[in-house]
Amino acid sequence: MKKEVKMMRRRAVRIQVWVNNDENARLQASAKKSGLSQEGYIRSLINGYVPKAMPPPDYFALMRELHAIGNNLNQLAAKAHATGHLDRTAFQQEADHLRRAVQQIQQAVTAPEPRTEPQGNPNVHPP
């Protein structure tokens, strides 16, 4: 005989809110930027958190690369500690790799992005 398990919602209270078109557009845009659903975005606000925009697409790959570089540097440090000798060439290669990765992260996070909307008012002609 199988036991029947009832699935229950974690949230039992439903709230309906009316918003105007501008508020709805801002909610949709904010939720999309954060990578959350509209409901998740509102729950974050209710719980005292303002969701941040999702990082650029390259962020996670760059973070994995930084972790790998850190791991390599840690291994070089452990070997240097055990043997009393530092492989300067390997260390310099990893340090250069780290410097390039940091530059890529800075570029991905701080570089301006091209404008997506047309420039100026198309109904106004230049003088």
mmCIF file of C-alpha atoms in Angstrom:
data_model
loop_
_atom_site.group_PDB
_atom_site.id
_atom_site.type_symbol
_atom_site.label_atom_id
_atom_site.label_comp_id
_atom_site.label_asym_id
_atom_site.label_seq_id
_atom_site.Cartn_x
_atom_site.Cartn_y
_atom_site.Cartn_z
ATOM 1 C CA MET A 1 0.000 0.000 0.000
ATOM 2 C CA LYS A 2 1.505 3.320 -1.076
ATOM 3 C CA LYS A 3 1.301 6.395 1.048
ATOM 4 C CA GLU A 4 -0.202 9.360 -0.691
ATOM 5 C CA VAL A 5 1.769 12.540 -0.233
ATOM 6 C CA LYS A 6 -0.051 15.795 -0.730
ATOM 7 C CA MET A 7 1.982 18.533 -2.324
ATOM 8 C CA MET A 8 1.455 21.800 -0.500
ATOM 9 C CA ARG A 9 2.495 25.231 -1.626
ATOM 10 C CA ARG A 10 5.172 26.832 0.482
ATOM 11 C CA ARG A 11 3.185 30.048 0.296
ATOM 12 C CA ALA A 12 -0.455 29.849 1.227
ATOM 13 C CA VAL A 13 -1.492 33.497 0.809
ATOM 14 C CA ARG A 14 -2.210 34.989 -2.582
ATOM 15 C CA ILE A 15 -2.102 38.758 -3.001
ATOM 16 C CA GLN A 16 -3.414 40.563 -6.041
ATOM 17 C CA VAL A 17 -2.174 44.063 -6.790
ATOM 18 C CA TRP A 18 -3.401 46.401 -9.468
ATOM 19 C CA VAL A 19 -0.760 48.509 -11.197
ATOM 20 C CA ASN A 20 -0.854 50.949 -14.088
ATOM 21 C CA ASN A 21 0.953 50.384 -17.400
ATOM 22 C CA ASP A 22 4.058 52.348 -16.369
ATOM 23 C CA GLU A 23 4.379 50.468 -13.064
ATOM 24 C CA ASN A 24 3.918 47.158 -14.854
ATOM 25 C CA ALA A 25 6.596 48.052 -17.415
ATOM 26 C CA ARG A 26 9.039 49.048 -14.645
ATOM 27 C CA LEU A 27 8.319 45.835 -12.724
ATOM 28 C CA GLN A 28 8.849 43.694 -15.818
ATOM 29 C CA ALA A 29 12.077 45.504 -16.732
ATOM 30 C CA SER A 30 13.460 45.326 -13.178
ATOM 31 C CA ALA A 31 12.607 41.640 -12.821
ATOM 32 C CA LYS A 32 14.162 40.841 -16.188
ATOM 33 C CA LYS A 33 17.384 42.722 -15.328
ATOM 34 C CA SER A 34 17.672 40.768 -12.078
ATOM 35 C CA GLY A 35 16.910 37.401 -13.670
ATOM 36 C CA LEU A 36 14.018 36.844 -11.268
ATOM 37 C CA SER A 37 10.358 36.275 -11.955
ATOM 38 C CA GLN A 38 8.087 39.216 -11.153
ATOM 39 C CA GLU A 39 6.875 37.336 -8.085
ATOM 40 C CA GLY A 40 10.428 36.602 -6.940
ATOM 41 C CA TYR A 41 11.410 40.224 -7.481
ATOM 42 C CA ILE A 42 8.475 41.469 -5.355
ATOM 43 C CA ARG A 43 9.213 38.889 -2.627
ATOM 44 C CA SER A 44 12.815 40.132 -2.459
ATOM 45 C CA LEU A 45 11.595 43.700 -2.002
ATOM 46 C CA ILE A 46 9.139 42.625 0.706
ATOM 47 C CA ASN A 47 11.959 40.825 2.526
ATOM 48 C CA GLY A 48 14.084 43.977 2.533
ATOM 49 C CA TYR A 49 16.376 43.237 -0.414
ATOM 50 C CA VAL A 50 16.741 45.187 -3.628
ATOM 51 C CA PRO A 51 17.757 42.648 -6.306
ATOM 52 C CA LYS A 52 20.821 43.539 -8.319
ATOM 53 C CA ALA A 53 21.031 43.290 -12.074
ATOM 54 C CA MET A 54 22.405 40.008 -13.358
ATOM 55 C CA PRO A 55 26.129 40.125 -14.062
ATOM 56 C CA PRO A 56 27.317 40.177 -17.674
ATOM 57 C CA PRO A 57 27.252 36.792 -19.475
ATOM 58 C CA ASP A 58 31.045 36.439 -19.222
ATOM 59 C CA TYR A 59 30.995 36.801 -15.432
ATOM 60 C CA PHE A 60 30.615 33.113 -14.516
ATOM 61 C CA ALA A 61 33.260 31.931 -16.990
ATOM 62 C CA LEU A 62 35.653 34.592 -15.715
ATOM 63 C CA MET A 63 34.981 33.627 -12.098
ATOM 64 C CA ARG A 64 35.739 29.966 -12.906
ATOM 65 C CA GLU A 65 38.987 31.116 -14.512
ATOM 66 C CA LEU A 66 39.907 33.140 -11.421
ATOM 67 C CA HIS A 67 39.237 30.133 -9.187
ATOM 68 C CA ALA A 68 41.463 27.969 -11.397
ATOM 69 C CA ILE A 69 44.253 30.559 -11.288
ATOM 70 C CA GLY A 70 43.917 30.826 -7.496
ATOM 71 C CA ASN A 71 44.115 27.047 -7.224
ATOM 72 C CA ASN A 72 47.262 26.980 -9.389
ATOM 73 C CA LEU A 73 48.886 29.731 -7.315
ATOM 74 C CA ASN A 74 47.978 27.868 -4.129
ATOM 75 C CA GLN A 75 49.598 24.683 -5.482
ATOM 76 C CA LEU A 76 52.750 26.626 -6.416
ATOM 77 C CA ALA A 77 52.850 28.145 -2.924
ATOM 78 C CA ALA A 78 52.410 24.730 -1.280
ATOM 79 C CA LYS A 79 55.188 23.253 -3.435
ATOM 80 C CA ALA A 80 57.463 26.214 -2.639
ATOM 81 C CA HIS A 81 56.776 25.763 1.069
ATOM 82 C CA ALA A 82 57.475 22.015 0.924
ATOM 83 C CA THR A 83 60.640 22.213 -1.182
ATOM 84 C CA GLY A 84 61.949 25.641 -0.228
ATOM 85 C CA HIS A 85 62.096 26.499 -3.948
ATOM 86 C CA LEU A 86 59.685 28.650 -5.958
ATOM 87 C CA ASP A 87 59.240 27.915 -9.663
ATOM 88 C CA ARG A 88 59.494 31.545 -10.722
ATOM 89 C CA THR A 89 58.558 30.860 -14.353
ATOM 90 C CA ALA A 90 55.344 29.026 -13.436
ATOM 91 C CA PHE A 91 54.531 31.656 -10.832
ATOM 92 C CA GLN A 92 55.070 34.499 -13.331
ATOM 93 C CA GLN A 93 52.841 32.741 -15.898
ATOM 94 C CA GLU A 94 50.038 32.391 -13.366
ATOM 95 C CA ALA A 95 50.457 35.982 -12.190
ATOM 96 C CA ASP A 96 50.227 37.177 -15.822
ATOM 97 C CA HIS A 97 47.173 34.972 -16.339
ATOM 98 C CA LEU A 98 45.585 36.505 -13.241
ATOM 99 C CA ARG A 99 46.348 40.045 -14.434
ATOM 100 C CA ARG A 100 44.697 39.319 -17.829
ATOM 101 C CA ALA A 101 41.653 37.771 -16.154
ATOM 102 C CA VAL A 102 41.215 40.798 -13.888
ATOM 103 C CA GLN A 103 41.441 43.095 -16.917
ATOM 104 C CA GLN A 104 38.779 41.016 -18.715
ATOM 105 C CA ILE A 105 36.487 41.255 -15.694
ATOM 106 C CA GLN A 106 36.981 45.008 -15.478
ATOM 107 C CA GLN A 107 36.202 45.311 -19.198
ATOM 108 C CA ALA A 108 33.087 43.131 -18.917
ATOM 109 C CA VAL A 109 31.735 44.990 -15.894
ATOM 110 C CA THR A 110 32.715 48.603 -16.485
ATOM 111 C CA ALA A 111 32.932 49.079 -20.258
ATOM 112 C CA PRO A 112 30.082 51.094 -21.766
ATOM 113 C CA GLU A 113 27.657 49.172 -23.923
ATOM 114 C CA PRO A 114 26.378 50.336 -27.286
ATOM 115 C CA ARG A 115 23.092 52.192 -27.267
ATOM 116 C CA THR A 116 20.147 49.993 -28.263
ATOM 117 C CA GLU A 117 17.580 52.715 -28.947
ATOM 118 C CA PRO A 118 17.918 55.140 -31.848
ATOM 119 C CA GLN A 119 19.682 58.378 -31.050
ATOM 120 C CA GLY A 120 17.721 61.605 -30.907
ATOM 121 C CA ASN A 121 14.138 62.264 -31.811
ATOM 122 C CA PRO A 122 13.355 60.995 -35.349
ATOM 123 C CA ASN A 123 10.695 63.709 -35.741
ATOM 124 C CA VAL A 124 13.150 66.549 -35.230
ATOM 125 C CA HIS A 125 15.394 67.491 -38.122
ATOM 126 C CA PRO A 126 18.894 68.816 -37.453
ATOM 127 C CA PRO A 127 19.392 72.543 -38.180
#
